[in-house]
Amino acid sequence: MTDDLLGRHRSVLPDWLALYYEQPIEITHGEGRHVWDSEGNRYLDFFGGILTTMTAHALPEITKAVSEQAGRIVHSSTLYLNRPMVELAERIAKLSGIPDARVFFTTSGTEANDTALLLATTYRRSNTVLAMRNSYHGRSFSSVGITGNRGWSPTSLSPLQTLYVHGGVRTRGPFADLDDHDFVAACVDDLKDLLGHTRPPAALIAEPIQGVGGFTSPPDGLYAAFREVLHERGVLWIADEVQTGWGRTGEHFWGWQAHGRSGPPDMLTFAKGIGNGMSVGGVVARSEIMNCLDSHSISTFGGTQITMAAGLANLTYLLEHDLQGNARRVGGLLIERLRAVAAQVPAVREVRGRGLMIGIELSRPGTDEADPEAASAVLEAAREGGLLIGKGGGHNTSALRIAPPLSLNVAEAEEGAEILDRALRSIR
């Protein structure tokens, strides 16, 4: 059955639509932190549909909210008042930390970042954008144009002039050998030098932890230091929280809060986890930025009632069950367990991350040379052992990405670590 579906997939869908595994699997259903494929195999899910199943599969509180809303009305567009959309916007605006915030809902993180770029370039009357090396912000024409990861940037054409800044990757690049204080200082000096050679940019857009880039991040405080430089020049700061938001990092509700001494960003974008699988994304911005457009705009599917019902139920569950705290506790245990494993595997260059957002970078033993073949082999071995994980990284996709639902318990974390232990040792 799967082989037939694979053939049908290949006959009607694009060749560039990536599939995991030498023998791709069809996931048919899930419960909690587990999913099943069409052959009846059960897997512990450590990737959550690319960090999207944030709380759990088939969570009763969410399925009930979606079912009840579907029985009333599914969709009406933004041309009409929408109570669930207003209620979710009120909660997100308050949680964002941005003063006098306005919220615009989209259907994806790509669309959210595209909207943020529209707002920033309009507000600042500039099409120059600063982005981080190794970054990823989506697959639309404008967001691809600011993506600093070669593997996810299929064209150099763009409506924007993009300038790439140092700092998103701590352990590679010209400043890697510096301590954290000097690393931040060098990146700030580089930013100042860059700004001295270009027309005033609209904004800096940055992921607090780079997602597709392999869960890399700078030292805490880098973006706060950047913000001080940018603020003096009127340049906006956009925090791309599509993967880091909603408490996934454990220590903070938003990734920007690790860099928060200069206050919240001017805008933040979100998506993925808030819908727990439903298509929800959005932008939060200060009112004068959000309201800068001088033409009409709507969103046909952004903020539709059924996705807002899911988002409300999901956010309520997340907060009432302190899943941020769970990510901190269980994620901390999982990271330490994986670091202990990595110490015995020469191919592991680094275990990094926060909370339940963990990266394992692989390289050829004794070198810093990326080893994408080893990453693919571990991905396959983990699946054979009953564990689903992801891949990423800016150096030929040589990092494993681990991001389970935030309700992961200690026993499941230990089970996943044991499977990863065997998978990693299999490549020695």
PDB file of C-alpha atoms in Angstrom, residues 13-18 139:
ATOM      1  CA  LEU A  13       3.708  16.112  -6.796  1.00  0.00           C
ATOM      2  CA  PRO A  14       6.906  18.141  -7.384  1.00  0.00           C
ATOM      3  CA  ASP A  15      10.274  16.412  -7.471  1.00  0.00           C
ATOM      4  CA  TRP A  16      11.586  18.970  -4.949  1.00  0.00           C
ATOM      5  CA  LEU A  17       8.972  18.026  -2.339  1.00  0.00           C
ATOM      6  CA  ALA A  18      11.243  16.264   0.143  1.00  0.00           C
ATOM      7  CA  ARG A 139       9.346  29.361   1.189  1.00  0.00           C
TER       8      ARG A 139
END
